[in-house]
Coordinates of C-alpha atoms and ligand atoms in Angstrom, one line a residue:
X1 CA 0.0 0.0 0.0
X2 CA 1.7 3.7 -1.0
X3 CA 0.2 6.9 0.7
X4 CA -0.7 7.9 -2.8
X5 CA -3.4 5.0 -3.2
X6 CA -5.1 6.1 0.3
X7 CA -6.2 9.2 -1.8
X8 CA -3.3 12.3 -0.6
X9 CA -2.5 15.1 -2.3
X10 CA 0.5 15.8 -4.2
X11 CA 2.0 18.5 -1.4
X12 CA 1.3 15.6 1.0
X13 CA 3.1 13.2 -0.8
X14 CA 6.3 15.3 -1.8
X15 CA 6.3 16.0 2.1
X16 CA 6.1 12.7 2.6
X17 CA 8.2 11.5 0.1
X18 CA 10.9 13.8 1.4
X19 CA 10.6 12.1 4.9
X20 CA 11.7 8.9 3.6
X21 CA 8.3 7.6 5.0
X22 CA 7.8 5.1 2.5
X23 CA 4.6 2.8 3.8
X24 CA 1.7 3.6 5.3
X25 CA 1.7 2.3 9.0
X26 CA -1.4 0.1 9.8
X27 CA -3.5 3.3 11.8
X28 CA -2.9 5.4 8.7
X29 CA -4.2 2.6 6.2
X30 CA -6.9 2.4 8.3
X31 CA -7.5 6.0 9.6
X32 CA -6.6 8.0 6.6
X33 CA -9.6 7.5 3.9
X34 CA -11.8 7.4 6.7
X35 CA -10.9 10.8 7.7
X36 CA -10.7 12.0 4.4
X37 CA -14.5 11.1 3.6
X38 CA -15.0 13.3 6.6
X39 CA -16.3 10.4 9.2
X40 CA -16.0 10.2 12.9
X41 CA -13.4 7.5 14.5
X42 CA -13.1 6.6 17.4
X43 CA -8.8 4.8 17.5
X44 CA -6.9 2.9 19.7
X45 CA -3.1 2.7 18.3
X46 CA 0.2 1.8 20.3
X47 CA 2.3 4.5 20.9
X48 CA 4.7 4.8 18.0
X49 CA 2.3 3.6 15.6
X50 CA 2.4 6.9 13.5
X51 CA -0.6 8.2 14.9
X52 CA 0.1 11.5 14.4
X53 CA 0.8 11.5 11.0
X54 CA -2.7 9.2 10.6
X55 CA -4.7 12.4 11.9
X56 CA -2.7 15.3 11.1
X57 CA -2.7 14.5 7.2
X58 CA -6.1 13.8 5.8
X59 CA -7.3 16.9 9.0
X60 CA -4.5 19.3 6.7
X61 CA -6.4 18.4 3.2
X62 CA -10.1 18.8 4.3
X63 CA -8.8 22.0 5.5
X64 CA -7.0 23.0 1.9
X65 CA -9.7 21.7 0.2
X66 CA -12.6 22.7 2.1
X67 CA -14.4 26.1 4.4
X68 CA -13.3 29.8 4.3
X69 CA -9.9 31.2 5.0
X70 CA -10.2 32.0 8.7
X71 CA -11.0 34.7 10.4
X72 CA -9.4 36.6 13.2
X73 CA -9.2 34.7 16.8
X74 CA -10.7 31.8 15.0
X75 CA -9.6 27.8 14.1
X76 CA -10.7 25.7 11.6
X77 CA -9.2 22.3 13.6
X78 CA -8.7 21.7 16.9
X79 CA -6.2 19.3 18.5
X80 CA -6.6 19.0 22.2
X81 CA -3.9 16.9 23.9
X82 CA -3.0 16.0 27.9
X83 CA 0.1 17.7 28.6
X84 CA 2.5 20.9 27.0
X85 CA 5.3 18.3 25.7
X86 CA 2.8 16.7 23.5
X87 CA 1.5 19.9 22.6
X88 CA 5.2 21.0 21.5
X89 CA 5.5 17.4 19.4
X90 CA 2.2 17.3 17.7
X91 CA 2.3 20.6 16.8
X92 CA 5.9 20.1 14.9
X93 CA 4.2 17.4 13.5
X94 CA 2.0 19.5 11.7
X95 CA 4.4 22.2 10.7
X96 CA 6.2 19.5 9.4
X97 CA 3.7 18.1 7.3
X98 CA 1.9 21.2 6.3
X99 CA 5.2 22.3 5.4
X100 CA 4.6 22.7 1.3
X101 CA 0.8 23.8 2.2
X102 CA -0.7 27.6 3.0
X103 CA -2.0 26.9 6.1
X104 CA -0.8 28.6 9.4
X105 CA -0.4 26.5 12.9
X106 CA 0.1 27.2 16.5
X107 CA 0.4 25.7 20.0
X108 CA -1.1 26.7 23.2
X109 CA -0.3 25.3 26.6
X110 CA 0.0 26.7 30.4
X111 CA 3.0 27.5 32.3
X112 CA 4.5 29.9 30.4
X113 CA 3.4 33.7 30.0
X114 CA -0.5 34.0 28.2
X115 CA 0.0 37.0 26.4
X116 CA 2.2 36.4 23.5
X117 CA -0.9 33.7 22.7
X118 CA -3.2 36.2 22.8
X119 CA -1.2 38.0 20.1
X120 CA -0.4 34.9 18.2
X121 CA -4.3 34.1 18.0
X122 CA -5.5 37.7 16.7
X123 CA -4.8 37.0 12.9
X124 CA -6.7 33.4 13.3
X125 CA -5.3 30.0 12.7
X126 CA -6.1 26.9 10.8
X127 CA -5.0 24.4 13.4
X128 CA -4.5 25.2 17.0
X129 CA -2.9 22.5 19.3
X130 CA -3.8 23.1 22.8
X131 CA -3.8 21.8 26.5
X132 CA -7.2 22.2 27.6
X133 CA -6.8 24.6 30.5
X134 CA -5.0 26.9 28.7
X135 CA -7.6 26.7 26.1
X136 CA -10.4 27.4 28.4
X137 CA -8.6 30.1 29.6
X138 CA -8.1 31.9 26.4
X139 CA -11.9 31.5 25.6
X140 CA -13.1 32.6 28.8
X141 CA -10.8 35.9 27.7
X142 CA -12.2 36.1 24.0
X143 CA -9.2 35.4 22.4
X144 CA -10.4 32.1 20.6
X145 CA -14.1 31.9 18.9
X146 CA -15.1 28.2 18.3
X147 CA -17.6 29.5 15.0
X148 CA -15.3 28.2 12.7
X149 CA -14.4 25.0 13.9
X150 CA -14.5 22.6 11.1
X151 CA -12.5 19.4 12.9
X152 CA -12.3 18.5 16.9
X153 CA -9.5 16.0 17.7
X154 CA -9.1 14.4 21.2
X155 CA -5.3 12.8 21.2
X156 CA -4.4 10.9 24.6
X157 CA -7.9 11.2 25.8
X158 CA -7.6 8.6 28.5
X159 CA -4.5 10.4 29.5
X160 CA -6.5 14.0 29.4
X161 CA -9.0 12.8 31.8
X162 CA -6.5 10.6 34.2
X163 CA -4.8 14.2 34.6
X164 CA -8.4 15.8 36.0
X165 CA -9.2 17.6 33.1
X166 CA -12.9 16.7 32.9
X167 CA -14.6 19.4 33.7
X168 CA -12.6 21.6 31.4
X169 CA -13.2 19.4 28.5
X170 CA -17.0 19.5 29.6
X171 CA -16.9 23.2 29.3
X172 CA -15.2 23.5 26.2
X173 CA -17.1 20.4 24.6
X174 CA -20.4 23.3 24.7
X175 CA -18.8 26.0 23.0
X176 CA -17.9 24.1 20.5
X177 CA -19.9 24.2 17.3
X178 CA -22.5 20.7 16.9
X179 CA -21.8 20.2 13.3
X180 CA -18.2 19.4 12.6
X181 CA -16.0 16.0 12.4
X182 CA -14.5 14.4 15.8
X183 CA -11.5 12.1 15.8
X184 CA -10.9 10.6 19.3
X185 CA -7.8 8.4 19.8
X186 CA -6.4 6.8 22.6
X187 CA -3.9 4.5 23.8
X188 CA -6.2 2.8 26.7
X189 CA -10.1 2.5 26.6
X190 CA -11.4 2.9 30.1
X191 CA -14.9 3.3 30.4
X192 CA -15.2 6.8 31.1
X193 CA -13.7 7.1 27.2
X194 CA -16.2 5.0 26.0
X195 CA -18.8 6.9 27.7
X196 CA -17.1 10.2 25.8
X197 CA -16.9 8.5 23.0
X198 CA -20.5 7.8 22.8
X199 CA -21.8 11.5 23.7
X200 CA -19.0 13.3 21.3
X201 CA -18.8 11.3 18.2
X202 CA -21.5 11.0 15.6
X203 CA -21.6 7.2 13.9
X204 CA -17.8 6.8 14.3
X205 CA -16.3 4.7 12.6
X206 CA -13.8 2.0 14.6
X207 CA -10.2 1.9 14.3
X208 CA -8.4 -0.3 16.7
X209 CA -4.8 -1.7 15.3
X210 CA -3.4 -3.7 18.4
X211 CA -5.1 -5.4 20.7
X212 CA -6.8 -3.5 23.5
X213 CA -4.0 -2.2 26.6
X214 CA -1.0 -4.2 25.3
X215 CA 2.7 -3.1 25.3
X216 CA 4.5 -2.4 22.0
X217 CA 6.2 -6.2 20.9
X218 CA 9.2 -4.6 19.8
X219 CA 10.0 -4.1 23.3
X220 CA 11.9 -6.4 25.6
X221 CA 10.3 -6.0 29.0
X222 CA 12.6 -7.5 31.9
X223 CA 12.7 -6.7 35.5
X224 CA 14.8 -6.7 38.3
X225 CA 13.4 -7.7 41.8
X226 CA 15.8 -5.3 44.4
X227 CA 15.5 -4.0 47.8
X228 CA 13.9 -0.2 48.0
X229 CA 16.6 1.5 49.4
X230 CA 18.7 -0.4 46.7
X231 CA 17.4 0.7 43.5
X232 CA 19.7 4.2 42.8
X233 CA 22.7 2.2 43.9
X234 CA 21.4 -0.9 41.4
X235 CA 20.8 1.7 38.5
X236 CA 24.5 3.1 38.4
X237 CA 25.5 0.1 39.0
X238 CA 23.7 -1.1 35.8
X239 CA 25.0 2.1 34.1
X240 CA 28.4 1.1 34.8
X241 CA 28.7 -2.6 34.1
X242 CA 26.4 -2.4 30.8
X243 CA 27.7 0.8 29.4
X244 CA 23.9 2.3 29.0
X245 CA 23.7 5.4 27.8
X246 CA 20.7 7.2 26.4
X247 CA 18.4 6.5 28.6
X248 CA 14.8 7.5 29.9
X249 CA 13.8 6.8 33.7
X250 CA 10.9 7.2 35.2
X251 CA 10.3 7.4 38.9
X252 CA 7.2 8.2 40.6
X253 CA 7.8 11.8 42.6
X254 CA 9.3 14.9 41.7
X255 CA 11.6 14.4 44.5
X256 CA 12.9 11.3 43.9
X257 CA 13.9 12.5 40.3
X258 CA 15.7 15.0 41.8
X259 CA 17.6 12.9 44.5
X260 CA 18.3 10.3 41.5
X261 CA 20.1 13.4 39.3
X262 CA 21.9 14.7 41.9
X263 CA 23.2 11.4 42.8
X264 CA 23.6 10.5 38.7
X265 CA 25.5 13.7 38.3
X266 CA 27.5 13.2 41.5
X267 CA 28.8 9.8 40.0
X268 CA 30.0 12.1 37.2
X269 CA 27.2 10.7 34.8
X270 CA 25.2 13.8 32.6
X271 CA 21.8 13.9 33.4
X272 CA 18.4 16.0 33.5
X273 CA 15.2 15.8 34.6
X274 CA 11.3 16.6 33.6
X275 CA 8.5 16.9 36.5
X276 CA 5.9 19.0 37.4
X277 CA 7.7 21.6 39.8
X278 CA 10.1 22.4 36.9
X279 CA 9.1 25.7 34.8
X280 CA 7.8 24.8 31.0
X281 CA 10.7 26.4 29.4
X282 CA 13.2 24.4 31.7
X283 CA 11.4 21.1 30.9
X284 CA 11.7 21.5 26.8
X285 CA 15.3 22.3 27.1
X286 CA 15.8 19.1 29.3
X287 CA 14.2 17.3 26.9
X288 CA 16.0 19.1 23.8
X289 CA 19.6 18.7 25.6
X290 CA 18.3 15.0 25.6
X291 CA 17.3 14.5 22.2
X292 CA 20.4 16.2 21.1
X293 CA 22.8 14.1 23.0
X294 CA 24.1 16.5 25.4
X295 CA 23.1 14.6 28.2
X296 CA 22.7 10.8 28.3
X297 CA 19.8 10.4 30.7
X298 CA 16.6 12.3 30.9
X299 CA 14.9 11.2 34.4
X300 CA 11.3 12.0 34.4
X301 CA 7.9 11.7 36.3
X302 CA 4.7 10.3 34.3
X303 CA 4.5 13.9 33.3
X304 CA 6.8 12.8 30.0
X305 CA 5.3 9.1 30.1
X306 CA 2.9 9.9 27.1
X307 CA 3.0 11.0 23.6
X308 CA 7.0 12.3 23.4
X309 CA 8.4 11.2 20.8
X310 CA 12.7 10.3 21.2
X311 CA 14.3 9.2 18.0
X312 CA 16.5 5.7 18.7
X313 CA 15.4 5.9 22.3
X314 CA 16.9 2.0 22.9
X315 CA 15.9 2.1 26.9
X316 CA 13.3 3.1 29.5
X317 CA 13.9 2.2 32.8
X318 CA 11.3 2.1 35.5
X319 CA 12.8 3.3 39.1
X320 CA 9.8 2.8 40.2
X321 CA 6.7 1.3 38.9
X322 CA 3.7 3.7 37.7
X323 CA 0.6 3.5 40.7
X324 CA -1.4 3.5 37.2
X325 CA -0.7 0.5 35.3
X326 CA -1.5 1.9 32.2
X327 CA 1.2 4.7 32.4
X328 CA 3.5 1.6 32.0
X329 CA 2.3 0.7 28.3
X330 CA 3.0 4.6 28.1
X331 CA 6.4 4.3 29.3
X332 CA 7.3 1.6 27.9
X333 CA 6.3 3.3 24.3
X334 CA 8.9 5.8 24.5
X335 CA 11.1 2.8 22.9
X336 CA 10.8 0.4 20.1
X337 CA 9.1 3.1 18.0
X338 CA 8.7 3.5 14.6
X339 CA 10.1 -0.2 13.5
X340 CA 13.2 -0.1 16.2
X341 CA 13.2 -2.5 19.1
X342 CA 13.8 -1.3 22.7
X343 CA 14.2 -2.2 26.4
X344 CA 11.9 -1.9 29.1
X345 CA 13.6 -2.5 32.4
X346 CA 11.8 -2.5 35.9
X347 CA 13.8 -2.0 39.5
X348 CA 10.8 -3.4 41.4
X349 CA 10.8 -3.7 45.5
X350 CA 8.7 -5.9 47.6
X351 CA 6.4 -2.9 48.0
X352 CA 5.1 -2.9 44.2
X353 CA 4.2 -6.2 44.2
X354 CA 0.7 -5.2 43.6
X355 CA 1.3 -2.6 41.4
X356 CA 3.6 -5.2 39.2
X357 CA 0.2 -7.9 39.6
X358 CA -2.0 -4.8 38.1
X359 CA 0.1 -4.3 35.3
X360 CA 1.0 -7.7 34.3
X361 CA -2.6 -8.3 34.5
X362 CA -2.9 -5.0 32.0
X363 CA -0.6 -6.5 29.2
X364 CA -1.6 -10.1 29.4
X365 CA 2.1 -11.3 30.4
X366 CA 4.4 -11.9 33.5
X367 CA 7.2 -10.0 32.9
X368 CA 10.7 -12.1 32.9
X369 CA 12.6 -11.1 36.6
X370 CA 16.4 -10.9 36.3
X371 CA 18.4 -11.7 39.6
X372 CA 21.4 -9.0 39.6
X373 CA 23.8 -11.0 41.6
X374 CA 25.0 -8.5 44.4
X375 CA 21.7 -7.3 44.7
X376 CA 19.4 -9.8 45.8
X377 CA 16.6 -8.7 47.7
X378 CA 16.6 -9.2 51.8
X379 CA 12.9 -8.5 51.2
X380 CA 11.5 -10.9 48.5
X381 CA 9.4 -9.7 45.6
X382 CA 6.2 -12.4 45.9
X383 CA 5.8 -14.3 42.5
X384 CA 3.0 -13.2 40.4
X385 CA 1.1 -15.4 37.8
X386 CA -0.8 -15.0 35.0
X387 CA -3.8 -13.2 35.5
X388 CA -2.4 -11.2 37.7
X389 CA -2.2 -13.2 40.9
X390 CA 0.0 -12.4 43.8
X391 CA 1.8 -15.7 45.2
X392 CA 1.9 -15.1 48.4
X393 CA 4.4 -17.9 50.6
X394 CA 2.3 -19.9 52.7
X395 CA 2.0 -18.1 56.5
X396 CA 4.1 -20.8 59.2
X397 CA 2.0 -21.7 62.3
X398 CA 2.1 -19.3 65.0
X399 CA 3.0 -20.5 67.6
X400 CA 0.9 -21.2 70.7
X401 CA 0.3 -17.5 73.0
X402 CA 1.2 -18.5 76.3
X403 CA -2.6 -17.2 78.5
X404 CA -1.6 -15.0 81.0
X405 CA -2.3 -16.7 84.5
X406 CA -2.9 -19.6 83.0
X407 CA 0.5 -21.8 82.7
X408 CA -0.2 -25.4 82.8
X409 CA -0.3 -26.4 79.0
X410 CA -3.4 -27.6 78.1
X411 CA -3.3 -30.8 76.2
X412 CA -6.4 -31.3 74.4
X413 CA -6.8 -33.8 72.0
X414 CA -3.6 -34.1 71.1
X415 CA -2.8 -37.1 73.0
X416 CA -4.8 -40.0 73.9
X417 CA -4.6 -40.8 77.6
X418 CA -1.7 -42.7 78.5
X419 CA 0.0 -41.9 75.9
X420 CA 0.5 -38.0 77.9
X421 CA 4.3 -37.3 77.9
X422 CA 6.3 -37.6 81.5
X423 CA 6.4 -34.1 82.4
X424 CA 9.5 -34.2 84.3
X425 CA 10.9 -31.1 86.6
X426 CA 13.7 -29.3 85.0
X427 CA 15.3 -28.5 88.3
X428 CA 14.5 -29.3 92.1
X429 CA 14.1 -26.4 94.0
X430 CA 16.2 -26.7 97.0
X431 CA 14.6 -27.1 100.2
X432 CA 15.2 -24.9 103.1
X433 CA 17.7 -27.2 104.8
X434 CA 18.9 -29.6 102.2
X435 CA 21.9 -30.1 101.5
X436 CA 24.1 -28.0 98.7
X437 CA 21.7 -26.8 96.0
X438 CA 21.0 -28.9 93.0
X439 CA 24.2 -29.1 90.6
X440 CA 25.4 -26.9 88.6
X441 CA 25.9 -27.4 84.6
X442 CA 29.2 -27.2 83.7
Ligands
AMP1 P1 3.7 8.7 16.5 O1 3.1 7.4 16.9 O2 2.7 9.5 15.7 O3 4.2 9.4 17.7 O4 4.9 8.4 15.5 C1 6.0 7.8 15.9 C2 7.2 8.0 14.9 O5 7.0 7.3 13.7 C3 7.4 9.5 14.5 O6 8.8 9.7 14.7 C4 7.1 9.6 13.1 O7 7.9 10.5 12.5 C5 7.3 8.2 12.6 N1 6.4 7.8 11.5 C6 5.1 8.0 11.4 N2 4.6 7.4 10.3 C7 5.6 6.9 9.6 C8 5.7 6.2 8.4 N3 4.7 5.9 7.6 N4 7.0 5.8 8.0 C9 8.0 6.0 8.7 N5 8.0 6.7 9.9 C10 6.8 7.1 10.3

């Protein structure tokens, strides 16, 4: 299958061409003439499947071949997406496509200063990519009008509402005009999406290219079980001894991706860091420096589990494991994109053991543990089994509470009469009188 024969235009194609992409990827085969005849779809794709390219090219020829030029503070497309990284990435996706093609672009997303969005929006743009807070924001200040709005995507959904952002997609959902075409993909299905689905989308058409919640196969997923306090020390150590380099880690607070820098950079290792506390333009450099090789690991919090996009990433490694077990499929989808193969390695404690059961359960698979000899866990990781059961070692008798007051031991049933032990005395007291006391042991 070419790109030509799923009805593109000639701009399109050079751009493509150009790009060396040669094939369609399965979501675009699928989503592409869908999209193109203008229908609803509702899409679950892998991370890495090309995606992005399956929406953002048939949304950038409806707009060139169909509707008025647009008018000031207006869009012709939206493209709402979870977090400001993703925002950055999709919308160089779409400068990059709609390179050859008169159509102007632009990204909104909080934590960085309003205004110059305000200014950016006056002249009106074809496709806005947006978080939706900032979004809502900018309506609620006139500086977007929905009027035009031609095409509504929802990219990440599942992540958009796991971040809380319901009742701003509620809000923004009725201002926007009825009549128009809805795309909504998402990694995960929960039922919340479905529920979404079904009030947003108008006779959508399915497009589901893996099977349901399941981790990228191009990815090796391994784990290593490890004591808690263990797992920095384990990591350099793994550094060290294995020679990785270019690697994304993910741990589960702020802080602890801030100890595991500092101690990364203390071992003289070059490393930065993406969370929530750290100001937007500081997280896109960290994530620039990274992609351009200046440093050789990016340490992050779920924040940059979704939707980034790291050429030849070979390696994510879990410091700890996600409380979500979906955000695993997400993290383990920054590797083995596009056709490569990766590594997904977990540094899981005794603690997790649920957490590992949940996401095990998730992707259908026990994932393969990996003694590390010299780090062998004083507190064992339970086995889990398929299906996501927890095998927990069979509890030893307690033994018997002695009663207070209450000293004789009680025999029961346990012996049949006559057959009661000699209960012989330890030691004779001595008696007032007698003799030297009874012997000492030697
Ligand atoms: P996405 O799933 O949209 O984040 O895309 C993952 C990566 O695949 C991006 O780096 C794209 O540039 C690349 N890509 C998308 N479609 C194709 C294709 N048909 N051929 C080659 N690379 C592609």
């Amino acid at each position: 299958m070419t790109f030509a024969s799923l009805g593109l235009i000639d701009p399109l194609l050079r751009t493509l061409e150009a790009l060396d992409y040669r094939t369609p990827t399965p979501v675009q085969s699928k989503a592409i003439p869908l999209l193109l005849k203008g229908r609803d779809i509702l899409a679950s794709a892998q991370t890495g499947s090309g995606k992005t390219a399956a929406f953002v090219l048939p949304l950038l020829q409806r707009l060139l071949q169909e509707g008025p030029s647009v008018a000031s503070n207006s869009l012709r497309a939206l493209v709402l997406v979870p977090t400001r990284e993703l925002a950055e990435q999709v919308h160089d996706s779409v400068r990059s496509y709609g390179q050859h093609l008169p159509l102007r672009s632009y990204a909104v997303y909080g934590g960085v200063s309003i205004n110059p969005q305000m200014m950016a929006l006056r002249k009106g743009v074809d496709v806005l990519v947006a978080t939706p807070g900032r979004l809502l924001d900018l309506y609620r200040q006139n500086a977007v009008k929905f009027a035009q709005l031609q095409i509504l995507v929802l990219d990440e959904a599942d992540r958009m509402l796991d971040l809380g952002f319901a009742r701003e997609l509620d809000e923004l959902f009725c201002a926007l005009p009825k009549k128009r075409q809805t795309l909504l993909f998402s990694a995960t299905f929960s039922d919340p999406i479905r529920q979404m689905a079904g009030e947003l989308l108008r006779d959508p058409a399915s497009v589901e290219v893996s099977p349901r919640n399941t981790a990228a196969k191009s990815v090796r997923q391994w784990l290593i079980p490890v004591d808690k306090k263990r797992k920095s020390e384990l990591l350099l150590e793994l550094i060290g001894s294995r020679g990785w380099d270019n690697l994304l880690v993910f741990a589960k607070t702020r802080k602890g991706v801030e100890q595991l820098v500092t101690e990364l950079q203390l071992a003289g290792l070059a490393a930065d860091s993406i969370h929530g506390d750290k100001p937007q333009p500081a997280r896109l450099r960290a994530l620039q420096r990274f992609k351009d090789g200046e440093v050789g690991i990016l340490v992050a919090t779920d924040v940059a589990a979704r939707g980034l996009d790291i050429d030849d990433l070979p390696r994510v490694v879990n410091l700890d494991l996600p409380i979500v077990a979906e955000d695993y499929v997400h993290r383990i989808g920054r590797t083995g994109r596009a056709g490569s193969t990766g590594e997904a390695v977990s540094l899981v404690c005794a603690d997790e053991v649920d957490q590992l059961a949940a996401i095990e359960t998730l992707i259908g698979q026990v994932i393969e543990r990996r003694d590390e000899p010299g780090f062998i866990p004083d507190h064992r990781v339970p086995q889990t089994a398929p299906g996501g059961q927890v095998l927990k070692k069979p509890k030893k008798p307690k033994p018997a509470k002695a009663v207070p007051g209450k000293s004789k031991v009680h025999l029961g049933s346990w012996f049949e009469e006559g057959e009661k032990p000699k209960v012989r005395a330890v030691r004779q007291m001595p008696r007032l009188g007698d003799g030297p006391g009874p012997k000492k042991k030697r």
